[in-house]
Amino acid sequence: MKFIYFVLSLCILAAVPEGMSQQESSQVVNLMIDVSGSATPTEEQSADDRDNIANVYNSMIKDKIPSTMFLTQDVSASSLVLYLTQLGLYGNIEFGMAGNHSDEKLSTMPYKDQRAILESSYSYASAAHVCGKNEKPIRGFKPMSFDQNEDTYKALDDLGIEYNAGFQAGIIYAPGHEDDVWPYPVDGHDFYAVPISSYTVSDSLMPLQDSYFKDMGLGADEWYDALAAKYNEIKGQDEPLVISLTTSISGNGDYLDALKRFIELAKSENAAFVNTTQLVDMTRAGVDRVSAIPVRTSDSAACPDCEEKKSAGIDDDMNIGNASASNETITIFVDMYNSTTSG
């Protein structure tokens, strides 16, 4: 795949609203989004993937709800990365990395192979930005199959990753953390574990992950009921609601309707939405209010080698692009509310 570093001339077809004013709320909601796609999609598959991403994004953008999108290398190396870069220009989204592809089994590989995969995934996910406009440091990782081991942890430490979202409250957890619902530091490592919330359905403890519910043969109504019930169960308690979404599922049909219904419910209860880095920062700082999250001054820092990259036409270690292409100006027309119908 060729990456082109470009100067962006942006024409917005619809004004981005200022969003709702958020009062203080004790209920924190974190939306994690696994972006579905493949490295070599057909034209029809690519259009479907883009529509699904747009539908999930548009369900949040009106109220400027923050979220975290996890990108596999299949996604980051496809044409979808240009669309994701456009969305990232409007803030509220942070990007995390997620290995090569959705059904990857990292634990079957030696450390050397895992390190190479995660380094490559990190580089590709880091490229989803416009230099000088919206640099997005990759702070988080989420193994899309929840498959990992100590070698994975070591590779994450080596890459300086701050959090690992490959955990589920009461289901998949680091030793001694079965009851933890907030992010927690993993002993012997430099990152925080971020557990996805869980809820008991028919006497079974299930992660609040749309793909899990669908794989278990549960419909969108049951998915919404679990989200709403969990929200009401923890309302007023010191527990965040961490939800895992997949664009290929919650980006269309009844599951998209369920997502919209839940967002309306949370908004009506004045919930405080955060991305995953903010959730980790709340734990690290020992605060339970969004307004008390420490400001990261590095977030506004300029890309130190953008001008060098634009001149050379390269992306870090990946020798791609060329000098003539780097000076090309691309005008992107973005319709922020171009959503597709569900069904």
XYZ file of N, CA and C in Angstrom, residues 57-313:
771
model
N -20.017 6.133 13.685
C -19.493 7.465 13.955
C -20.617 8.492 14.035
N -21.543 8.434 13.085
C -22.621 9.423 13.051
C -23.578 9.297 14.231
N -23.624 8.127 14.856
C -24.471 7.969 16.039
C -23.888 8.700 17.240
N -22.594 9.092 17.140
C -21.925 9.753 18.250
C -21.570 11.206 17.972
N -21.334 11.572 16.711
C -20.741 12.870 16.401
C -21.654 14.034 16.757
N -22.957 13.873 16.665
C -23.864 14.982 16.947
C -23.613 15.561 18.330
N -23.302 14.682 19.275
C -23.052 15.120 20.651
C -21.563 15.069 21.005
N -20.739 14.905 19.979
C -19.282 14.898 20.159
C -18.870 13.900 21.238
N -19.427 12.713 21.161
C -19.123 11.655 22.131
C -17.756 11.056 21.802
N -16.827 11.058 22.747
C -15.512 10.471 22.486
C -15.573 8.951 22.464
N -14.627 8.339 21.756
C -14.563 6.887 21.678
C -13.146 6.486 21.297
N -12.895 5.181 21.328
C -11.600 4.648 20.906
C -11.830 3.636 19.798
N -11.172 3.834 18.661
C -11.268 2.907 17.533
C -9.982 2.096 17.450
N -10.120 0.768 17.473
C -8.968 -0.118 17.375
C -8.826 -0.609 15.936
N -7.614 -0.447 15.399
C -7.351 -0.730 13.991
C -6.429 -1.930 13.838
N -6.879 -2.937 13.097
C -5.976 -4.008 12.698
C -5.123 -3.507 11.539
N -4.049 -4.227 11.247
C -3.226 -3.838 10.104
C -4.003 -4.001 8.803
N -4.905 -4.977 8.741
C -5.754 -5.127 7.557
C -6.492 -3.838 7.260
N -6.996 -3.182 8.304
C -7.725 -1.927 8.144
C -6.769 -0.781 7.836
N -5.691 -0.677 8.626
C -4.759 0.437 8.469
C -4.033 0.420 7.137
N -3.924 -0.764 6.512
C -3.221 -0.877 5.241
C -4.178 -0.815 4.048
N -5.453 -0.570 4.296
C -6.440 -0.500 3.215
C -6.830 0.945 2.960
N -7.687 1.145 1.976
C -8.146 2.496 1.660
C -8.987 3.097 2.774
N -9.452 2.270 3.705
C -10.244 2.777 4.828
C -9.455 3.765 5.677
N -8.122 3.667 5.658
C -7.321 4.535 6.517
C -7.503 6.003 6.142
N -7.746 6.293 4.865
C -7.971 7.679 4.460
C -9.276 8.211 5.044
N -10.298 7.369 5.052
C -11.579 7.778 5.622
C -11.451 7.970 7.136
N -10.758 7.050 7.804
C -10.562 7.162 9.241
C -9.752 8.416 9.583
N -8.790 8.742 8.740
C -8.012 9.962 8.944
C -8.908 11.191 8.874
N -9.848 11.188 7.945
C -10.808 12.297 7.856
C -11.604 12.423 9.152
N -12.114 11.289 9.642
C -12.910 11.325 10.872
C -12.069 11.821 12.044
N -10.810 11.413 12.072
C -9.940 11.815 13.159
C -9.662 13.299 13.214
N -9.881 14.001 12.102
C -9.664 15.448 12.085
C -10.594 16.185 13.038
N -11.716 15.588 13.354
C -12.716 16.265 14.163
C -12.593 15.955 15.648
N -11.465 15.334 16.038
C -11.262 15.066 17.449
C -12.220 13.997 17.959
N -12.260 13.835 19.266
C -13.185 12.918 19.948
C -12.859 11.445 19.729
N -12.131 11.129 18.665
C -11.737 9.749 18.403
C -10.264 9.583 18.732
N -9.938 8.508 19.454
C -8.536 8.118 19.557
C -8.391 6.770 18.860
N -7.213 6.508 18.322
C -6.943 5.248 17.645
C -6.047 4.374 18.507
N -6.331 3.071 18.503
C -5.474 2.093 19.135
C -5.132 1.018 18.124
N -4.186 0.155 18.452
C -3.779 -0.894 17.517
C -4.366 -2.233 17.945
N -4.460 -3.156 16.960
C -5.111 -4.436 17.245
C -4.506 -5.594 16.460
N -3.198 -5.594 16.251
C -2.576 -6.716 15.560
C -2.828 -6.703 14.072
N -2.708 -7.880 13.438
C -2.834 -7.976 11.987
C -4.276 -8.083 11.506
N -5.039 -8.998 12.124
C -6.405 -9.241 11.654
C -7.255 -9.747 12.806
N -8.564 -9.841 12.574
C -9.521 -10.029 13.665
C -9.449 -11.392 14.340
N -9.008 -12.428 13.637
C -8.991 -13.765 14.242
C -7.568 -14.229 14.583
N -6.684 -13.294 14.808
C -5.291 -13.597 15.096
C -5.118 -14.286 16.446
N -4.222 -15.244 16.518
C -3.912 -15.956 17.760
C -2.457 -15.681 18.136
N -2.246 -14.601 18.856
C -0.885 -14.205 19.198
C -0.191 -15.224 20.085
N -0.947 -15.857 20.979
C -0.336 -16.752 21.965
C 0.305 -17.979 21.332
N -0.007 -18.274 20.085
C 0.597 -19.425 19.400
C 1.956 -19.082 18.797
N 2.357 -17.815 18.886
C 3.581 -17.351 18.226
C 4.667 -17.057 19.249
N 5.933 -17.225 18.841
C 7.031 -16.852 19.733
C 7.114 -15.333 19.883
N 7.840 -14.891 20.902
C 7.950 -13.456 21.185
C 8.414 -12.669 19.969
N 9.416 -13.171 19.255
C 9.972 -12.437 18.116
C 8.901 -12.123 17.078
N 8.050 -13.096 16.779
C 6.987 -12.892 15.791
C 5.927 -11.930 16.316
N 5.571 -12.081 17.585
C 4.587 -11.166 18.168
C 5.100 -9.734 18.143
N 6.349 -9.548 18.505
C 6.943 -8.208 18.509
C 6.895 -7.598 17.112
N 7.220 -8.388 16.091
C 7.213 -7.877 14.717
C 5.803 -7.477 14.296
N 4.812 -8.303 14.639
C 3.415 -8.002 14.288
C 2.957 -6.714 14.968
N 3.234 -6.590 16.261
C 2.776 -5.424 17.002
C 3.514 -4.157 16.575
N 4.785 -4.272 16.246
C 5.522 -3.108 15.728
C 4.910 -2.633 14.416
N 4.611 -3.590 13.548
C 4.013 -3.236 12.258
C 2.631 -2.630 12.443
N 1.822 -3.230 13.315
C 0.485 -2.705 13.592
C 0.561 -1.292 14.152
N 1.527 -1.066 15.030
C 1.725 0.259 15.625
C 2.052 1.287 14.541
N 2.962 0.929 13.639
C 3.372 1.859 12.584
C 2.213 2.206 11.664
N 1.446 1.198 11.279
C 0.327 1.444 10.370
C -0.766 2.276 11.051
N -1.111 1.939 12.293
C -2.144 2.707 12.992
C -1.703 4.151 13.213
N -0.401 4.354 13.446
C 0.121 5.704 13.672
C 0.010 6.570 12.427
N -0.109 5.944 11.252
C -0.162 6.702 10.003
C -1.533 7.316 9.732
N -2.536 6.983 10.563
C -3.898 7.494 10.333
C -4.052 8.898 10.909
N -3.283 9.845 10.337
C -3.388 11.233 10.768
C -2.876 12.139 9.658
N -3.139 13.413 9.791
C -2.610 14.413 8.879
C -1.560 15.204 9.636
N -0.337 15.210 9.137
C 0.754 15.890 9.832
C 0.409 17.348 10.073
N 0.636 17.773 11.294
C 0.374 19.148 11.658
C -1.073 19.453 11.962
N -1.946 18.448 11.794
C -3.381 18.668 12.009
C -3.911 17.867 13.191
N -3.684 16.574 13.182
C -4.312 15.735 14.205
C -3.441 14.537 14.567
N -2.211 14.819 15.015
C -1.354 13.721 15.431
C -2.049 12.921 16.535
N -2.077 11.616 16.372
C -2.788 10.757 17.321
C -1.835 9.671 17.832
N -1.205 9.906 18.977
C -0.312 8.886 19.512
C -1.072 7.595 19.812
N -0.476 6.468 19.476
C -1.097 5.167 19.734
C -0.703 4.732 21.139
N -1.669 4.778 22.056
C -1.398 4.452 23.452
C -1.946 3.082 23.858
N -2.914 2.556 23.087
C -3.602 1.357 23.528
C -3.569 0.223 22.537
N -3.849 -0.976 23.060
C -3.866 -2.216 22.279
C -5.075 -3.040 22.708
N -5.675 -3.710 21.747
C -6.777 -4.622 22.064
C -6.672 -5.848 21.157
N -6.320 -7.003 21.727
C -6.285 -8.219 20.904
C -7.717 -8.611 20.540
N -8.031 -8.611 19.269
C -9.429 -8.718 18.868
C -10.026 -10.077 19.200
N -9.200 -11.090 19.376
C -9.708 -12.396 19.801
C -9.484 -12.617 21.296
N -8.984 -11.588 22.001
C -8.639 -11.682 23.425
C -7.592 -12.756 23.667
N -6.800 -13.056 22.648
C -5.764 -14.084 22.754
C -4.403 -13.405 22.910
N -3.736 -13.665 24.036
C -2.444 -13.051 24.321
C -1.764 -13.842 25.423
N -0.488 -13.544 25.650
C 0.236 -14.205 26.731
C 1.351 -13.282 27.229
N 2.247 -13.809 28.054
C 3.306 -12.988 28.638
C 4.219 -12.397 27.561
N 4.427 -13.117 26.461
C 5.238 -12.561 25.374
C 4.552 -11.342 24.754
N 3.225 -11.394 24.666
C 2.483 -10.223 24.194
C 2.715 -9.045 25.131
N 2.626 -9.313 26.423
C 2.816 -8.249 27.415
C 4.209 -7.630 27.291
N 5.214 -8.484 27.095
C 6.595 -7.988 26.974
C 6.725 -7.101 25.731
N 6.115 -7.516 24.640
C 6.179 -6.721 23.413
C 5.481 -5.369 23.600
N 4.364 -5.365 24.328
C 3.661 -4.113 24.593
C 4.532 -3.183 25.442
N 5.224 -3.749 26.436
C 6.139 -2.951 27.245
C 7.236 -2.348 26.369
N 7.778 -3.159 25.476
C 8.859 -2.688 24.613
C 8.402 -1.538 23.712
N 7.126 -1.557 23.328
C 6.587 -0.523 22.445
C 6.079 0.701 23.210
N 6.095 0.630 24.533
C 5.639 1.761 25.329
C 4.130 1.929 25.344
N 3.390 0.844 25.121
C 1.928 0.908 25.131
C 1.433 1.124 26.561
N 0.474 2.039 26.719
C 0.017 2.425 28.056
C -1.114 1.560 28.589
N -1.935 0.998 27.699
C -3.029 0.168 28.201
C -3.343 -0.967 27.235
N -3.900 -2.035 27.807
C -4.245 -3.250 27.077
C -5.707 -3.559 27.375
N -6.551 -3.494 26.349
C -7.991 -3.701 26.525
C -8.406 -5.147 26.257
N -7.501 -6.076 26.439
C -7.813 -7.482 26.200
C -8.282 -8.214 27.445
N -9.111 -7.574 28.256
C -9.580 -8.156 29.514
C -11.092 -7.962 29.637
N -11.718 -8.820 30.448
C -13.167 -8.762 30.668
C -13.435 -8.935 32.162
N -14.213 -8.035 32.731
C -14.446 -8.041 34.175
C -15.007 -9.380 34.641
N -14.290 -10.040 35.550
C -14.738 -11.307 36.112
C -14.602 -12.502 35.197
N -14.079 -12.301 33.975
C -13.967 -13.392 32.997
C -12.518 -13.595 32.565
N -11.906 -12.539 32.040
C -10.495 -12.559 31.655
C -9.811 -11.453 32.440
N -8.882 -11.816 33.313
C -8.296 -10.828 34.210
C -6.897 -11.265 34.626
N -6.092 -10.289 35.031
C -4.774 -10.595 35.578
C -4.949 -11.184 36.972
N -3.998 -12.014 37.415
C -4.117 -12.640 38.741
C -4.393 -11.615 39.831
N -5.413 -11.919 40.665
C -5.755 -11.056 41.774
C -6.684 -9.903 41.419
N -7.154 -9.851 40.175
C -7.979 -8.718 39.733
C -9.356 -9.161 39.218
N -9.839 -10.282 39.703
C -11.124 -10.807 39.232
C -12.259 -9.810 39.443
N -12.211 -9.062 40.523
C -13.322 -8.169 40.857
C -13.120 -6.742 40.361
N -11.997 -6.482 39.702
C -11.717 -5.111 39.269
C -12.558 -4.737 38.052
N -13.129 -3.525 38.088
C -13.938 -3.022 36.980
C -13.336 -1.760 36.368
N -12.446 -1.095 37.108
C -11.689 0.035 36.587
C -10.362 -0.478 36.026
N -9.699 0.288 35.163
C -8.355 -0.102 34.730
C -7.429 -0.288 35.925
N -6.472 -1.211 35.785
C -5.530 -1.467 36.872
C -4.158 -1.810 36.292
N -3.074 -1.446 37.011
C -1.736 -1.795 36.527
C -1.503 -3.296 36.637
N -0.871 -3.860 35.626
C -0.573 -5.295 35.620
C 0.799 -5.505 36.245
N 0.860 -6.335 37.262
C 2.106 -6.574 37.990
C 3.208 -7.035 37.044
N 4.365 -6.406 37.180
C 5.517 -6.803 36.387
C 5.570 -6.192 35.006
N 4.588 -5.338 34.700
C 4.547 -4.718 33.370
C 4.261 -3.226 33.495
N 4.370 -2.529 32.372
C 4.277 -1.067 32.388
C 2.921 -0.547 31.931
N 1.979 -1.431 31.615
C 0.693 -0.983 31.092
C -0.441 -1.268 32.081
N -1.576 -0.639 31.804
C -2.800 -0.873 32.561
C -3.692 -1.850 31.802
N -4.325 -2.764 32.515
C -5.371 -3.607 31.946
C -6.683 -2.843 32.002
N -7.437 -2.880 30.908
C -8.749 -2.227 30.872
C -9.809 -3.302 30.677
N -10.570 -3.631 31.722
C -11.586 -4.681 31.579
C -12.874 -4.167 30.940
N -13.358 -4.902 29.949
C -14.683 -4.637 29.398
C -15.718 -5.070 30.430
N -16.775 -4.317 30.558
C -17.809 -4.647 31.539
C -18.486 -5.971 31.190
N -19.040 -6.618 32.197
C -19.755 -7.885 31.993
C -21.116 -7.810 32.665
N -22.015 -8.691 32.199
C -23.371 -8.710 32.746
C -23.899 -10.133 32.686
N -24.659 -10.526 33.697
C -25.185 -11.889 33.757
C -26.488 -11.991 32.970
N -26.483 -12.879 31.970
C -27.662 -13.146 31.151
C -27.952 -14.643 31.237
N -29.144 -14.999 31.707
C -29.523 -16.417 31.846
C -28.468 -17.193 32.629
N -28.053 -16.630 33.755
C -27.096 -17.256 34.673
C -25.683 -17.376 34.113
N -25.417 -16.728 32.957
C -24.079 -16.746 32.377
C -23.503 -15.335 32.384
N -22.276 -15.192 32.883
C -21.604 -13.900 32.876
C -21.034 -13.657 31.492
N -21.475 -12.587 30.848
C -21.088 -12.296 29.472
C -20.419 -10.933 29.374
N -19.374 -10.836 28.532
C -18.783 -9.523 28.301
C -19.749 -8.663 27.493
N -19.773 -7.373 27.761
C -20.639 -6.473 27.000
C -19.950 -6.130 25.676
N -19.999 -7.113 24.803
C -19.361 -7.045 23.492
C -20.383 -7.501 22.462
N -20.689 -6.657 21.481
C -21.766 -6.988 20.542
C -21.498 -8.281 19.777
N -20.240 -8.531 19.400
C -19.929 -9.747 18.641
C -20.154 -11.004 19.482
N -19.903 -10.922 20.777
C -20.136 -12.071 21.657
C -21.627 -12.375 21.729
N -22.436 -11.337 21.897
C -23.872 -11.541 21.959
C -24.391 -12.145 20.653
N -23.916 -11.637 19.537
C -24.371 -12.160 18.246
C -23.924 -13.598 18.055
N -22.679 -13.903 18.421
C -22.171 -15.274 18.296
C -22.958 -16.243 19.182
N -23.502 -15.751 20.285
C -24.291 -16.586 21.190
C -25.739 -16.708 20.738
N -26.061 -16.128 19.591
C -27.411 -16.237 19.046
C -28.404 -15.281 19.678
N -27.902 -14.240 20.348
C -28.779 -13.256 20.982
C -29.013 -12.090 20.029
N -30.218 -11.576 20.009
C -30.573 -10.517 19.087
C -30.256 -9.139 19.617
N -30.532 -8.139 18.778
C -30.234 -6.754 19.140
C -31.060 -6.281 20.326
N -32.301 -6.760 20.454
C -33.119 -6.362 21.604
C -32.502 -6.859 22.911
N -31.993 -8.094 22.897
C -31.349 -8.640 24.093
C -30.037 -7.906 24.390
N -29.344 -7.500 23.328
C -28.126 -6.704 23.481
C -28.450 -5.369 24.141
N -29.464 -4.685 23.642
C -29.850 -3.405 24.240
C -30.302 -3.595 25.686
N -31.097 -4.626 25.929
C -31.588 -4.871 27.289
C -30.428 -5.061 28.265
N -29.375 -5.765 27.815
C -28.214 -5.985 28.683
C -27.478 -4.673 28.951
N -27.326 -3.849 27.917
C -26.660 -2.554 28.095
C -27.449 -1.675 29.065
N -28.756 -1.590 28.841
C -29.601 -0.743 29.687
C -29.632 -1.269 31.127
N -29.741 -2.599 31.271
C -29.797 -3.183 32.614
C -28.485 -2.973 33.367
N -27.371 -3.139 32.672
C -26.070 -2.925 33.314
C -25.928 -1.463 33.711
N -26.348 -0.558 32.833
C -26.274 0.868 33.160
C -27.057 1.162 34.439
N -28.269 0.649 34.507
C -29.110 0.900 35.686
C -28.552 0.209 36.932
N -27.925 -0.945 36.737
C -27.371 -1.692 37.864
C -26.243 -0.921 38.541
N -25.401 -0.256 37.759
C -24.225 0.408 38.334
C -24.430 1.908 38.524
N -25.606 2.397 38.174
C -25.868 3.833 38.304
C -25.670 4.269 39.749
N -24.866 5.313 39.929
C -24.597 5.813 41.262
C -23.495 5.073 41.991
N -22.945 4.018 41.371
C -21.861 3.270 41.990
C -20.529 3.660 41.363
N -19.458 3.290 42.018
C -18.111 3.604 41.531
C -17.677 2.528 40.540
N -18.287 2.551 39.367
C -17.994 1.554 38.336
C -18.257 2.161 36.966
N -17.290 2.100 36.072
C -17.528 2.593 34.718
C -18.255 1.545 33.883
N -18.901 1.975 32.823
C -19.522 1.060 31.867
C -18.658 1.053 30.618
N -17.978 -0.065 30.381
C -17.047 -0.194 29.257
C -17.648 -1.166 28.253
N -17.921 -0.683 27.046
C -18.651 -1.452 26.038
C -17.775 -1.659 24.816
N -17.782 -2.873 24.271
C -17.010 -3.197 23.078
C -17.951 -3.365 21.887
N -17.737 -2.554 20.858
C -18.556 -2.574 19.655
C -17.716 -3.011 18.464
N -18.389 -3.510 17.432
C -17.749 -3.900 16.190
C -18.491 -3.221 15.046
N -17.770 -2.545 14.159
C -18.462 -1.776 13.118
C -19.287 -2.656 12.185
N -18.854 -3.895 11.948
C -19.609 -4.768 11.055
C -20.920 -5.240 11.680
N -21.056 -5.110 13.002
C -22.277 -5.533 13.703
C -23.106 -4.319 14.109
N -22.523 -3.430 14.893
C -23.266 -2.267 15.384
C -23.339 -1.141 14.366
N -22.797 -1.372 13.177
C -22.847 -0.351 12.135
C -24.014 -0.500 11.186
N -24.912 -1.444 11.433
C -26.041 -1.618 10.524
C -27.163 -2.397 11.215
N -28.342 -2.339 10.643
C -29.467 -3.152 11.088
C -29.919 -2.878 12.510
N -30.455 -3.922 13.133
C -31.035 -3.785 14.468
C -29.986 -3.453 15.528
N -28.764 -3.932 15.338
C -27.717 -3.622 16.314
C -27.347 -2.142 16.280
N -27.406 -1.517 15.115
C -27.201 -0.068 15.035
C -28.319 0.660 15.762
N -29.546 0.206 15.570
C -30.679 0.809 16.294
C -30.494 0.668 17.805
N -29.987 -0.494 18.238
C -29.754 -0.712 19.675
C -28.698 0.251 20.204
N -27.641 0.480 19.420
C -26.606 1.424 19.834
C -27.181 2.825 19.986
N -27.972 3.250 19.021
C -28.570 4.584 19.085
C -29.500 4.711 20.294
N -30.271 3.664 20.551
C -31.166 3.690 21.714
C -30.384 3.804 23.011
N -29.280 3.059 23.102
C -28.487 3.126 24.322
C -27.861 4.508 24.503
N -27.352 5.084 23.428
C -26.760 6.421 23.534
C -27.798 7.427 24.010
N -29.017 7.317 23.488
C -30.085 8.222 23.943
C -30.392 8.008 25.422
N -30.389 6.750 25.863
C -30.605 6.463 27.278
C -29.512 7.100 28.131
N -28.257 6.875 27.749
C -27.141 7.410 28.530
C -27.159 8.938 28.547
N -27.481 9.538 27.410
C -27.579 11.000 27.348
C -28.680 11.512 28.271
N -29.808 10.815 28.282
C -30.925 11.262 29.124
C -30.580 11.188 30.608
N -29.621 10.304 30.937
C -29.164 10.161 32.322
C -27.932 11.028 32.602
N -27.549 11.814 31.575
C -26.418 12.736 31.716
C -25.102 12.002 31.967
N -24.910 10.870 31.296
C -23.682 10.100 31.453
C -22.488 10.887 30.922
N -21.325 10.579 31.444
C -20.079 11.204 31.002
C -19.312 10.204 30.142
N -19.210 10.481 28.842
C -18.494 9.600 27.920
C -17.011 9.958 27.909
N -16.158 8.929 27.867
C -14.707 9.132 27.802
C -14.115 8.138 26.806
N -12.953 8.492 26.243
C -12.232 7.485 25.482
C -11.411 6.645 26.452
N -10.716 5.640 25.943
C -10.069 4.681 26.841
C -8.863 5.283 27.549
N -8.123 6.151 26.861
C -7.008 6.828 27.520
C -7.503 7.662 28.695
N -8.619 8.358 28.516
C -9.179 9.157 29.601
C -9.602 8.269 30.774
N -10.156 7.099 30.454
C -10.547 6.174 31.516
C -9.331 5.731 32.319
N -8.235 5.419 31.622
C -7.000 5.025 32.303
C -6.449 6.192 33.119
N -6.511 7.397 32.549
C -6.008 8.575 33.273
C -6.803 8.832 34.550
N -8.099 8.516 34.543
C -8.899 8.662 35.754
C -8.379 7.734 36.847
N -8.080 6.491 36.480
C -7.531 5.547 37.455
C -6.166 5.992 37.939
N -5.316 6.383 36.994
C -3.952 6.773 37.347
C -3.935 7.969 38.297
N -4.864 8.908 38.075
C -4.912 10.115 38.903
C -5.775 9.947 40.143
N -6.506 8.820 40.232
C -7.359 8.581 41.392
C -8.553 9.513 41.456
N -9.141 9.843 40.276
C -10.299 10.738 40.239
C -11.506 9.977 39.705
N -12.715 10.427 40.078
C -13.928 9.775 39.608
C -14.830 10.728 38.830
N -14.304 11.892 38.473
C -15.045 12.871 37.694
C -14.282 13.198 36.429
N -14.983 13.300 35.322
C -14.333 13.577 34.045
C -13.625 14.925 34.077
N -14.231 15.899 34.746
C -13.636 17.234 34.793
C -12.305 17.253 35.527
N -12.015 16.193 36.306
C -10.777 16.146 37.079
C -9.656 15.399 36.367
N -9.898 14.924 35.135
C -8.859 14.206 34.404
C -7.710 15.166 34.099
N -6.486 14.803 34.461
C -5.343 15.679 34.161
C -5.188 15.881 32.654
N -4.822 17.098 32.251
C -4.629 17.417 30.834
C -3.256 16.919 30.389
N -3.233 16.222 29.292
C -1.972 15.767 28.723
C -1.432 16.858 27.796
N -0.397 17.541 28.205
C 0.135 18.631 27.380
C 0.732 18.118 26.085
N 1.156 16.863 26.063
C 1.778 16.313 24.856
C 0.781 16.119 23.732
N -0.537 16.105 24.056
C -1.528 15.879 23.022
C -1.509 16.961 21.957
N -1.117 18.173 22.322
C -1.132 19.266 21.369
C 0.217 19.482 20.703
N 1.176 18.614 21.011
C 2.508 18.786 20.445
C 2.512 18.509 18.954
N 3.310 19.263 18.210
C 3.395 19.074 16.766
C 4.223 17.843 16.445
N 3.949 17.267 15.288
C 4.716 16.115 14.820
C 6.137 16.585 14.518
N 7.165 16.060 15.213
C 8.514 16.600 15.083
C 9.147 16.385 13.722
N 8.727 15.347 12.979
C 9.386 15.078 11.702
C 8.425 15.144 10.528
N 7.295 15.889 10.679
C 6.326 15.968 9.584
C 6.942 16.560 8.324
N 7.689 17.668 8.486
C 8.247 18.324 7.315
C 9.255 17.420 6.610
N 10.018 16.676 7.411
C 10.979 15.752 6.832
C 10.282 14.659 6.049
N 9.167 14.137 6.623
C 8.431 13.077 5.952
C 7.783 13.583 4.671
N 7.224 14.799 4.724
C 6.567 15.329 3.540
C 7.575 15.540 2.416
N 8.792 15.932 2.765
C 9.808 16.157 1.755
C 10.308 14.848 1.163
N 10.434 13.829 2.040
C 10.985 12.563 1.580
C 9.927 11.629 1.029
N 8.662 11.824 1.407
C 7.593 10.936 0.947
C 7.643 9.574 1.573
